[in-house]
Short mmCIF file of C-alpha atoms and ligand atoms in Angstrom, two decimals:
data_model
loop_
_atom_site.label_atom_id
_atom_site.label_comp_id
_atom_site.label_asym_id
_atom_site.label_seq_id
_atom_site.Cartn_x
_atom_site.Cartn_y
_atom_site.Cartn_z
CA MET O 15 104.14 66.38 91.56
CA THR O 16 101.10 65.54 94.59
CA GLU O 17 97.80 65.50 92.80
CA THR O 18 95.03 67.63 95.40
CA PHE O 19 91.17 67.79 94.89
CA SER O 20 89.54 71.12 95.50
CA GLY O 21 86.25 70.27 94.69
CA SER O 22 83.23 69.99 97.54
CA PHE O 23 81.86 67.25 99.46
CA THR O 24 78.35 69.09 100.15
CA GLN O 25 77.62 70.32 97.36
CA GLN O 26 74.87 69.04 95.25
CA GLU O 27 73.80 71.13 91.61
CA PRO O 28 71.18 74.28 91.50
CA ILE O 29 67.48 73.81 91.22
CA PRO O 30 66.39 72.81 87.16
CA ASP O 31 65.24 76.07 86.09
CA GLU O 32 61.87 74.62 85.61
CA ALA O 33 61.38 74.05 89.19
CA ILE O 34 62.04 77.08 89.54
CA GLU O 35 60.01 78.87 87.62
CA ALA O 36 56.68 75.86 89.29
CA ALA O 37 58.02 77.61 92.79
CA LEU O 38 57.68 81.30 91.58
CA ALA O 39 54.53 80.49 90.37
CA VAL O 40 53.32 79.36 94.36
CA LEU O 41 55.40 81.72 95.21
CA ARG O 42 53.64 84.59 92.99
CA HIS O 43 49.42 83.59 93.83
CA GLY O 44 50.51 82.57 97.53
CA ARG O 45 49.07 79.30 98.15
CA LEU O 46 51.84 77.96 100.39
CA HIS O 47 49.42 75.67 102.72
CA ARG O 48 48.56 71.98 100.46
CA TYR O 49 45.00 72.70 101.73
CA ASN O 50 44.69 75.92 100.73
CA LEU O 51 43.47 75.59 97.05
CA ALA O 52 41.83 78.28 94.03
CA LYS O 53 38.81 76.94 92.61
CA GLY O 54 39.04 74.20 90.32
CA GLU O 55 43.09 73.63 91.32
CA LEU O 56 44.62 70.72 92.48
CA GLY O 57 47.84 71.91 93.95
CA GLU O 58 50.88 71.18 94.22
CA THR O 59 51.25 68.88 96.66
CA ALA O 60 48.52 66.23 95.69
CA LEU O 61 49.96 66.61 92.28
CA LEU O 62 53.24 65.41 93.42
CA GLU O 63 50.88 62.48 95.69
CA GLN O 64 49.26 61.52 92.48
CA GLU O 65 53.02 61.80 90.27
CA PHE O 66 55.46 59.78 92.68
CA ALA O 67 52.89 56.88 93.25
CA ALA O 68 52.19 56.19 90.00
CA GLN O 69 56.56 56.56 89.21
CA THR O 70 56.24 53.91 92.67
CA GLY O 71 53.46 52.05 91.59
CA ALA O 72 51.74 52.60 94.82
CA ARG O 73 48.13 53.59 95.78
CA TYR O 74 48.19 55.67 97.18
CA CYS O 75 50.67 58.78 98.66
CA LEU O 76 51.38 61.32 101.08
CA ALA O 77 54.11 63.93 101.16
CA VAL O 78 55.33 65.21 104.96
CA ALA O 79 57.58 67.49 105.64
CA SER O 80 60.44 65.36 106.58
CA GLY O 81 61.88 61.44 105.83
CA GLY O 82 62.16 61.39 109.73
CA TYR O 83 58.18 62.45 109.53
CA ALA O 84 57.51 59.78 107.20
CA LEU O 85 59.72 57.08 109.49
CA ALA O 86 57.31 58.18 112.86
CA THR O 87 54.17 58.02 110.52
CA ALA O 88 54.61 54.90 108.97
CA LEU O 89 55.36 53.48 113.11
CA ARG O 90 51.96 54.91 114.09
CA ALA O 91 49.65 54.24 111.04
CA VAL O 92 50.77 50.23 111.25
CA GLY O 93 49.88 50.80 115.56
CA VAL O 94 53.13 50.78 116.55
CA ARG O 95 52.45 51.52 120.65
CA PRO O 96 55.03 52.57 123.79
CA GLY O 97 56.93 50.42 124.79
CA ASP O 98 56.74 48.31 121.78
CA ALA O 99 59.95 46.62 120.60
CA VAL O 100 60.94 47.62 116.42
CA LEU O 101 63.48 45.51 114.82
CA THR O 102 66.41 47.84 112.84
CA ASN O 103 69.22 48.67 111.68
CA ALA O 104 72.73 48.39 113.54
CA PHE O 105 74.02 49.81 110.94
CA THR O 106 71.81 53.21 110.00
CA LEU O 107 71.94 56.94 110.63
CA ALA O 108 69.92 58.47 114.01
CA PRO O 109 66.76 59.47 112.01
CA VAL O 110 66.47 55.67 112.21
CA PRO O 111 66.59 54.92 115.87
CA GLY O 112 65.39 58.35 116.49
CA ALA O 113 61.43 56.90 114.61
CA ILE O 114 61.42 54.79 116.86
CA ALA O 115 61.83 56.33 119.57
CA SER O 116 60.07 59.59 119.30
CA VAL O 117 56.40 57.03 118.77
CA GLY O 118 58.05 55.59 122.55
CA ALA O 119 59.22 52.46 121.13
CA ARG O 120 62.77 50.61 121.55
CA PRO O 121 65.23 50.06 119.17
CA VAL O 122 66.47 46.57 118.20
CA PHE O 123 69.06 46.31 116.33
CA VAL O 124 69.53 43.02 114.35
CA GLY O 125 73.62 43.10 112.75
CA VAL O 126 75.15 44.17 109.88
CA THR O 127 77.06 42.01 106.72
CA GLU O 128 80.24 42.57 105.07
CA SER O 129 78.26 43.88 102.04
CA LEU O 130 76.63 47.18 104.42
CA THR O 131 73.44 45.38 103.83
CA ILE O 132 71.29 43.81 107.64
CA ASP O 133 72.19 40.15 108.80
CA LEU O 134 69.86 38.71 107.41
CA ASP O 135 70.93 35.53 109.47
CA ASP O 136 70.90 37.48 112.50
CA LEU O 137 66.96 38.84 111.54
CA GLU O 138 66.34 34.69 111.93
CA ALA O 139 67.55 34.94 115.05
CA LYS O 140 65.64 37.78 116.53
CA ALA O 141 62.17 37.88 114.46
CA GLY O 142 60.15 36.43 117.37
CA THR O 143 61.55 39.30 119.63
CA ALA O 144 59.14 42.03 117.28
CA ARG O 145 55.85 42.61 115.18
CA VAL O 146 57.66 45.01 112.86
CA LEU O 147 61.10 45.56 111.53
CA MET O 148 61.86 49.68 110.06
CA LEU O 149 64.65 48.34 106.62
CA SER O 150 67.38 50.49 106.48
CA HIS O 151 68.28 50.68 103.34
CA MET O 152 71.64 52.50 104.91
CA ARG O 153 74.00 54.12 102.10
CA GLY O 154 71.63 52.85 99.54
CA HIS O 155 72.33 49.13 99.79
CA LEU O 156 69.75 46.48 98.85
CA CYS O 157 69.90 43.48 100.85
CA ASP O 158 68.66 40.22 99.44
CA MET O 159 64.80 41.12 99.60
CA ASP O 160 63.06 38.38 98.85
CA ARG O 161 65.22 35.66 101.13
CA LEU O 162 64.06 39.31 104.14
CA MET O 163 60.66 39.47 103.46
CA GLN O 164 59.72 35.47 103.71
CA ILE O 165 61.60 35.65 107.03
CA CYS O 166 59.31 38.25 107.82
CA ASP O 167 56.49 37.65 106.21
CA ASP O 168 56.94 33.43 108.06
CA ALA O 169 57.01 35.60 111.20
CA GLY O 170 53.87 38.24 111.27
CA ILE O 171 56.59 41.11 110.74
CA THR O 172 55.21 44.22 109.17
CA VAL O 173 58.02 46.15 106.97
CA ILE O 174 58.54 49.76 107.10
CA GLU O 175 61.22 50.60 104.61
CA ASP O 176 63.45 53.75 104.59
CA CYS O 177 64.25 54.39 101.44
CA ALA O 178 66.64 57.45 102.62
CA HIS O 179 69.43 56.79 99.98
CA THR O 180 67.13 54.17 97.50
CA MET O 181 64.49 56.50 95.88
CA GLY O 182 64.71 55.89 92.31
CA ALA O 183 66.61 51.94 93.30
CA ALA O 184 64.65 48.30 93.05
CA TRP O 185 65.52 44.83 93.81
CA ASN O 186 64.58 42.58 90.60
CA GLY O 187 62.39 45.78 88.89
CA VAL O 188 60.46 46.23 92.53
CA PRO O 189 61.24 50.16 92.73
CA SER O 190 62.85 50.06 97.04
CA GLY O 191 59.66 50.77 99.12
CA ARG O 192 57.20 48.89 97.06
CA GLN O 193 58.15 45.41 98.95
CA GLY O 194 57.19 46.32 102.46
CA ALA O 195 53.99 47.58 103.84
CA VAL O 196 55.02 50.86 104.29
CA GLY O 197 57.89 52.53 101.70
CA CYS O 198 59.42 56.36 102.96
CA TYR O 199 61.99 58.53 101.21
CA SER O 200 63.78 61.68 102.07
CA CYS O 201 63.34 64.66 99.88
CA GLN O 202 66.41 66.50 101.21
CA THR O 203 69.31 68.29 100.05
CA TYR O 204 71.86 65.26 100.69
CA LYS O 205 69.20 63.08 98.50
CA HIS O 206 68.25 62.23 95.19
CA VAL O 207 65.63 65.20 95.25
CA ASN O 208 66.50 68.70 96.41
CA SER O 209 63.73 70.21 98.43
CA GLY O 210 65.47 71.21 101.87
CA GLU O 211 63.38 69.57 103.21
CA GLY O 212 60.43 67.21 102.99
CA GLY O 213 59.14 63.39 102.73
CA LEU O 214 57.28 60.80 101.04
CA LEU O 215 55.14 57.78 101.93
CA VAL O 216 53.59 55.25 99.69
CA THR O 217 51.28 52.41 100.83
CA ASP O 218 49.34 50.19 98.98
CA ASP O 219 46.74 49.59 101.87
CA GLU O 220 43.91 51.87 102.71
CA GLU O 221 44.19 51.61 106.22
CA ILE O 222 47.98 52.19 106.73
CA ALA O 223 47.65 56.03 104.15
CA ALA O 224 44.50 57.22 105.69
CA ARG O 225 45.87 57.63 108.93
CA ALA O 226 48.95 58.45 107.50
CA VAL O 227 46.88 61.11 106.03
CA MET O 228 44.89 61.91 109.34
CA MET O 229 48.31 62.28 110.74
CA SER O 230 49.94 64.17 109.04
CA GLY O 231 47.16 67.49 109.28
CA SER O 232 44.88 66.85 106.64
CA TYR O 233 41.75 68.20 109.50
CA MET O 234 38.76 67.04 107.52
CA LEU O 235 39.98 68.28 104.13
CA TYR O 236 41.20 64.64 103.20
CA GLU O 237 38.55 64.72 99.95
CA ARG O 238 41.62 66.83 98.38
CA HIS O 239 44.15 64.58 97.74
CA LEU O 240 44.88 62.84 94.84
CA ALA O 241 46.59 60.06 95.98
CA ALA O 242 44.24 59.10 99.21
CA PRO O 243 41.96 56.58 99.88
CA GLY O 244 38.45 57.56 99.59
CA PRO O 245 36.10 59.02 101.97
CA GLU O 246 34.82 55.74 103.36
CA VAL O 247 38.69 54.82 104.51
CA PHE O 248 38.82 57.68 107.06
CA GLU O 249 34.77 57.24 108.33
CA ARG O 250 36.58 54.35 109.73
CA ILE O 251 39.24 55.93 111.79
CA LYS O 252 39.17 59.70 111.50
CA TYR O 253 37.94 60.08 114.70
CA HIS O 254 40.40 57.54 116.21
CA THR O 255 43.70 59.03 114.69
CA PRO O 256 45.37 62.22 116.12
CA ASN O 257 46.92 65.07 114.34
CA ILE O 258 50.13 65.35 114.74
CA SER O 259 51.06 68.14 111.72
CA GLY O 260 53.27 67.23 109.59
CA ARG O 261 52.86 68.40 106.40
CA MET O 262 54.59 69.46 102.93
CA ASP O 263 53.91 72.80 101.25
CA ASN O 264 53.02 73.24 98.16
CA LEU O 265 56.36 75.19 97.41
CA ARG O 266 58.51 72.66 97.77
CA ALA O 267 56.30 70.27 96.30
CA ALA O 268 56.62 72.38 92.72
CA ILE O 269 59.90 72.07 93.34
CA LEU O 270 60.60 68.44 93.15
CA ARG O 271 57.30 67.43 90.56
CA PRO O 272 60.02 68.58 87.71
CA GLN O 273 63.09 66.73 89.49
CA LEU O 274 60.63 63.48 89.94
CA ARG O 275 60.49 63.79 86.95
CA ALA O 276 63.94 63.36 85.95
CA LEU O 277 65.28 61.23 88.69
CA ASP O 278 66.57 58.35 85.64
CA ALA O 279 68.59 60.80 84.43
CA GLN O 280 69.86 61.45 87.73
CA VAL O 281 70.58 57.66 88.71
CA ALA O 282 72.15 57.27 85.23
CA ARG O 283 74.29 59.83 86.42
CA TRP O 284 75.29 59.04 89.55
CA ASN O 285 76.04 55.80 88.97
CA GLU O 286 78.43 56.32 86.09
CA ARG O 287 80.85 58.85 88.20
CA TYR O 288 79.96 56.15 91.15
CA GLN O 289 81.19 53.46 88.38
CA ARG O 290 84.61 55.06 87.80
CA ILE O 291 85.51 55.26 91.68
CA GLU O 292 84.97 52.12 92.00
CA ALA O 293 87.12 50.74 89.70
CA GLY O 294 89.66 53.37 89.67
CA LEU O 295 90.05 51.93 93.33
CA ARG O 296 88.92 47.62 92.20
CA GLY O 297 92.57 46.14 93.58
CA THR O 298 93.77 48.67 96.10
CA PRO O 299 96.19 46.09 98.39
CA GLY O 300 94.27 46.04 101.79
CA LEU O 301 91.07 47.49 100.69
CA THR O 302 87.32 45.49 99.48
CA VAL O 303 85.43 46.92 97.15
CA ILE O 304 81.64 46.43 97.98
CA GLU O 305 80.10 44.28 94.96
CA ARG O 306 76.50 45.02 93.88
CA PRO O 307 73.73 41.81 93.33
CA GLU O 308 73.09 42.03 90.33
CA ALA O 309 69.52 41.57 91.54
CA GLU O 310 70.41 45.37 92.94
CA THR O 311 69.78 48.95 90.59
CA TYR O 312 71.54 51.31 92.89
CA VAL O 313 72.05 54.76 92.50
CA GLY O 314 75.26 55.79 93.28
CA SER O 315 74.78 58.91 95.35
CA SER O 316 78.12 58.12 97.58
CA ILE O 317 81.20 54.69 97.32
CA GLN O 318 81.52 52.77 100.82
CA PHE O 319 85.00 51.11 100.66
CA LEU O 320 86.15 48.53 103.72
CA LEU O 321 89.33 49.15 105.16
CA LEU O 322 88.98 45.35 107.52
CA ASP O 323 90.33 44.17 110.08
CA TRP O 324 92.61 47.29 109.76
CA ALA O 325 93.74 48.53 113.44
CA ALA O 326 91.92 52.15 113.69
CA ASP O 327 94.81 54.64 113.92
CA LYS O 328 95.79 53.18 110.49
CA VAL O 329 92.30 54.01 109.34
CA GLN O 330 92.75 57.30 110.58
CA GLU O 331 95.79 57.91 109.17
CA VAL O 332 94.88 57.10 106.05
CA LEU O 333 91.98 59.86 106.39
CA ARG O 334 94.14 62.47 107.43
CA ARG O 335 95.97 62.15 104.68
CA CYS O 336 93.49 62.25 102.10
CA ILE O 337 91.66 65.65 103.59
CA ALA O 338 95.23 66.45 103.24
CA ARG O 339 94.98 66.20 99.33
CA GLY O 340 91.11 67.35 99.27
CA VAL O 341 88.97 64.08 100.24
CA GLU O 342 86.81 63.88 102.26
CA LEU O 343 86.91 59.55 103.73
CA LYS O 344 84.10 59.48 106.56
CA TRP O 345 84.72 56.26 109.03
CA PHE O 346 82.14 54.67 110.96
CA GLY O 347 84.39 52.79 113.49
CA THR O 348 84.71 56.51 114.86
CA PRO O 349 83.90 55.63 119.01
CA GLU O 350 82.74 59.21 119.03
CA PRO O 351 79.14 60.33 116.91
CA VAL O 352 81.54 62.76 114.29
CA GLY O 353 78.88 64.52 111.96
CA PHE O 354 76.44 61.84 111.29
CA THR O 355 78.83 58.37 111.46
CA SER O 356 77.38 57.64 114.45
CA ARG O 357 76.60 54.11 115.49
CA TYR O 358 74.09 51.68 117.22
CA ASP O 359 75.98 52.00 120.65
CA SER O 360 75.81 55.68 119.60
CA TRP O 361 72.36 56.26 120.46
CA ARG O 362 72.30 55.31 124.37
CA TYR O 363 68.61 55.72 124.81
CA ALA O 364 68.31 52.26 123.24
CA GLU O 365 69.35 49.92 125.03
CA SER O 366 72.12 47.44 122.64
CA ALA O 367 73.56 44.40 123.51
CA PRO O 368 77.27 43.82 122.14
CA MET O 369 77.69 42.53 118.52
CA PRO O 370 81.01 41.62 117.98
CA ALA O 371 80.36 40.13 113.71
CA SER O 372 79.60 43.79 113.14
CA ASP O 373 81.29 46.19 115.45
CA ARG O 374 84.26 44.59 113.67
CA VAL O 375 82.14 45.20 109.92
CA LEU O 376 81.68 49.55 111.42
CA ALA O 377 85.53 49.08 111.94
CA GLY O 378 85.99 48.98 107.94
CA ILE O 379 83.86 51.13 106.88
CA VAL O 380 84.83 54.03 105.14
CA ASP O 381 82.41 56.42 103.58
CA MET O 382 82.33 59.09 101.00
CA ARG O 383 79.78 61.29 98.90
CA VAL O 384 80.01 61.80 95.44
CA PRO O 385 77.89 64.48 94.69
CA LEU O 386 76.84 65.07 90.26
CA THR O 387 78.96 68.51 91.12
CA PHE O 388 81.94 66.19 90.66
CA SER O 389 82.52 65.47 86.65
CA LEU O 390 83.90 61.95 85.77
CA GLU O 391 87.53 63.19 85.72
CA ASP O 392 86.97 64.50 89.66
CA CYS O 393 86.63 60.97 90.26
CA ASP O 394 88.94 59.77 88.28
CA LEU O 395 91.44 62.04 91.03
CA ILE O 396 89.98 61.22 93.95
CA ALA O 397 90.11 57.60 93.22
CA ARG O 398 93.96 57.68 92.18
CA ILE O 399 93.74 60.01 95.57
CA ILE O 400 92.22 57.06 97.35
CA ARG O 401 94.57 54.57 96.24
CA ALA O 402 97.95 55.45 96.59
CA GLU O 403 96.60 56.98 100.00
CA VAL O 404 95.78 53.07 101.14
CA GLY O 405 98.29 52.08 99.45
CA ALA O 406 101.06 54.35 101.45
CA VAL O 407 99.66 53.42 104.99
CA HIS O 408 98.80 49.96 104.09
CA GLN O 409 102.84 49.23 103.00
CA SER O 410 103.70 51.53 106.09
C1 PLP P 503 69.08 56.58 106.49
C2 PLP P 503 68.71 57.76 106.28
N1 PLP P 503 67.38 57.69 106.60
C3 PLP P 503 66.65 58.33 107.28
C4 PLP P 503 66.63 60.30 106.92
C5 PLP P 503 65.31 61.23 107.32
O1 PLP P 503 65.39 61.88 106.40
P1 PLP P 503 65.51 63.34 107.47
O2 PLP P 503 66.62 64.60 106.91
O3 PLP P 503 64.22 64.46 105.78
O4 PLP P 503 64.47 63.65 108.12
C6 PLP P 503 68.19 60.12 106.86
C7 PLP P 503 68.33 61.68 106.81
O5 PLP P 503 69.46 62.29 106.71
C8 PLP P 503 69.13 58.75 106.61
O6 PLP P 503 70.06 59.65 106.32
#
């Protein structure tokens, strides 16, 4: 009998009861705007920022409307100007070059290795061309952060970390987002906490923090923040920093606070599922599992493998056979952007030179979501299906 899988690859878990109760309390009092506070009230958004700063060990935190907004705000806050070059990953998703383009800057793409991380040799070669690197920890894979920071420190490059896929991850125990000057996170439904839309930005730099708060639309109400610098820092920047509204609201913050408290437990559940799938795939002829470095604490909310040097029609055949059995895989080798699987040469507003070594890797990347609604048995079944179909096409 041919086994098939009937679960949904896009179905996340429900919002926890504690978060629903907190959201209802906000709805009942009606003060959804973050600065609309009753006497003595601190507000869900300010508390969320205070708690996330403590959780990541950052001095400052700002909650905003989306992960993409956090990225663009970080670029502006570190002083990126129209026309500036900004280094970024060739293997990432559209909001990353999009954030760079949104401030009028130019993405300069850095290659991807077979470990699915930024090519540090290519970064070193391009280090002289830009002042800022927007480093995307794409699909949760952390590069050798010690070497990356050394390259960037030596070249005077400011690092902004895109942690949309690494909230809860760490490198040598340092939370992802805490090695660069700014860390940016997404709280959108498909990420590690779910408020529909939302973003968080952390930094230890008081001027970056103050500029980000002003830009997000604080008017002159910055003293209502609990994880922002003191008023003397705002005095220095407030007349020179435009308001580009993108605030978080108290409803979303209320939903997020209990989810952040449960993050470590959720990470453990994701990794159990990831490891079951990985174990099921390991040793499949023609398929390369991505090895995770020892220094990396990852969050297995998605899994990737390589069908390296396979002909495009064979990869497509694997995808067709898997979806026929209910297993939805995405492929980064597709020449046309499909759903989220765009590639550096899909973003035609940004110039890019061909990158043959990266093209070879991208042409082999197969990607799959691992929502927490999958049971461990589901994960075993999915791995069996992929293994069988990769095997069948590989042999043919
Ligand atoms: C790698 C990456 N960076 C940034 C973002 C932006 O996050 P948001 O959707 O919250 O704007 C996303 C969202 O999909 C992403 O996948």
